[in-house]
mmCIF file of C-alpha atoms in Angstrom:
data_model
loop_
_atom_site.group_PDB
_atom_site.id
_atom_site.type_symbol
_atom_site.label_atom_id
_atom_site.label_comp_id
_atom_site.label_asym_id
_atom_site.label_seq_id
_atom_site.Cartn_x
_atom_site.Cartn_y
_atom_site.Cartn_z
ATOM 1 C CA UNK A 21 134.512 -21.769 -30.810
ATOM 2 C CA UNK A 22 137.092 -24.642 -29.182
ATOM 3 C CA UNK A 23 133.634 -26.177 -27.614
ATOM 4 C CA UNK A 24 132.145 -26.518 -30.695
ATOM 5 C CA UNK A 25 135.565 -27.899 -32.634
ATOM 6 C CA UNK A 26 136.203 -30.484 -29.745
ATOM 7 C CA UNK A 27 132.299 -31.276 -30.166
ATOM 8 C CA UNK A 28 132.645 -32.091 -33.960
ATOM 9 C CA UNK A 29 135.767 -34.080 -33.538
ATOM 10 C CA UNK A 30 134.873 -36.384 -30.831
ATOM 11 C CA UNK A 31 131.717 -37.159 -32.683
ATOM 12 C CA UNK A 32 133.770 -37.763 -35.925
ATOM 13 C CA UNK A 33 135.856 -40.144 -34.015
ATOM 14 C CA UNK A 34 133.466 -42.243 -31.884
ATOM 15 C CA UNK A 35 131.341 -42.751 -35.592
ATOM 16 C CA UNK A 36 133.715 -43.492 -37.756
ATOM 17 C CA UNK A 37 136.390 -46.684 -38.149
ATOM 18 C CA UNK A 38 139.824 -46.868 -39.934
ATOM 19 C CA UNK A 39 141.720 -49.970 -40.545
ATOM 20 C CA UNK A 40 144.474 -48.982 -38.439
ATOM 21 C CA UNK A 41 142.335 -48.618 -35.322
ATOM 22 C CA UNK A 42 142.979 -51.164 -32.580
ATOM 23 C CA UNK A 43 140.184 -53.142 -31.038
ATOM 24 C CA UNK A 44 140.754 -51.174 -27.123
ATOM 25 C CA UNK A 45 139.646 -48.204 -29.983
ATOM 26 C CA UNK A 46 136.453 -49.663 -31.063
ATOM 27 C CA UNK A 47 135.536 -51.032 -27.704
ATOM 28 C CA UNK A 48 136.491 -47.096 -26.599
ATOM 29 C CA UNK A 49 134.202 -46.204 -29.435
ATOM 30 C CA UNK A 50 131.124 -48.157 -28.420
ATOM 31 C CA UNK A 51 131.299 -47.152 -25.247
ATOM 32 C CA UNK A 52 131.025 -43.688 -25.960
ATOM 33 C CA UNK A 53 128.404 -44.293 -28.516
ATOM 34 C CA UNK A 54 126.320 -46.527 -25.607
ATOM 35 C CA UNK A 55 126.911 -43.395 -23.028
ATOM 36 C CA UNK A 56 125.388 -41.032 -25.248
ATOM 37 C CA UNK A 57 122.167 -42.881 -26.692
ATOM 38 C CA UNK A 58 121.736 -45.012 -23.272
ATOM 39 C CA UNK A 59 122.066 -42.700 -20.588
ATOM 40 C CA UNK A 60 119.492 -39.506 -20.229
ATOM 41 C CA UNK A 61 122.932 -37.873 -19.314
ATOM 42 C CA UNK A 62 124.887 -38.487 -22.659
ATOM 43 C CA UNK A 63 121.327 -37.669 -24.665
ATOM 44 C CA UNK A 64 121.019 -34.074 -22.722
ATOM 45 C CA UNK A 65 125.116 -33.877 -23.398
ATOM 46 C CA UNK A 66 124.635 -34.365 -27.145
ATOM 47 C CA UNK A 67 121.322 -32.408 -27.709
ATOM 48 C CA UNK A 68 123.398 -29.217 -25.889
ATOM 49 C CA UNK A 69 126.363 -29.782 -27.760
ATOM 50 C CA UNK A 70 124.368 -30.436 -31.287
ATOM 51 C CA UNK A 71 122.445 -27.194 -30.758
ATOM 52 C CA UNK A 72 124.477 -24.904 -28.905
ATOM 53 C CA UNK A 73 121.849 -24.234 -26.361
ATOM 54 C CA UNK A 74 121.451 -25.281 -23.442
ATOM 55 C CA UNK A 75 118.759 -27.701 -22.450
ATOM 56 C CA UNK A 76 116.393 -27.592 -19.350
ATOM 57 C CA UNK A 77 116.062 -30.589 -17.801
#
């Protein structure tokens, strides 16, 4: 249950910008964002965590 709550959250927070957020945040953001749609590691990361099952690679 935790997996899947830390999951949603850190997705909600690498998508998504508020006005407060300083710009070490957004570069955090991005770089996050890069690691999981550049790497075959942060897509097979994602796809288990999206789905819940786990993927063989």
């Amino acid at each position: 249950m935790w997996l899947v709550q830390r999951f949603a959250a850190g997705l909600c927070t690498m998508v998504h910008s508020f006005s407060g957020d300083s710009s070490f945040v957004r570069r955090l953001q991005r770089a996050d964002l890069d690691y999981m749609t550049g790497t075959t590691a942060g897509r097979l990361q994602f796809s288990e965590n999206f789905t819940g099952l786990p993927i063989d690679a």
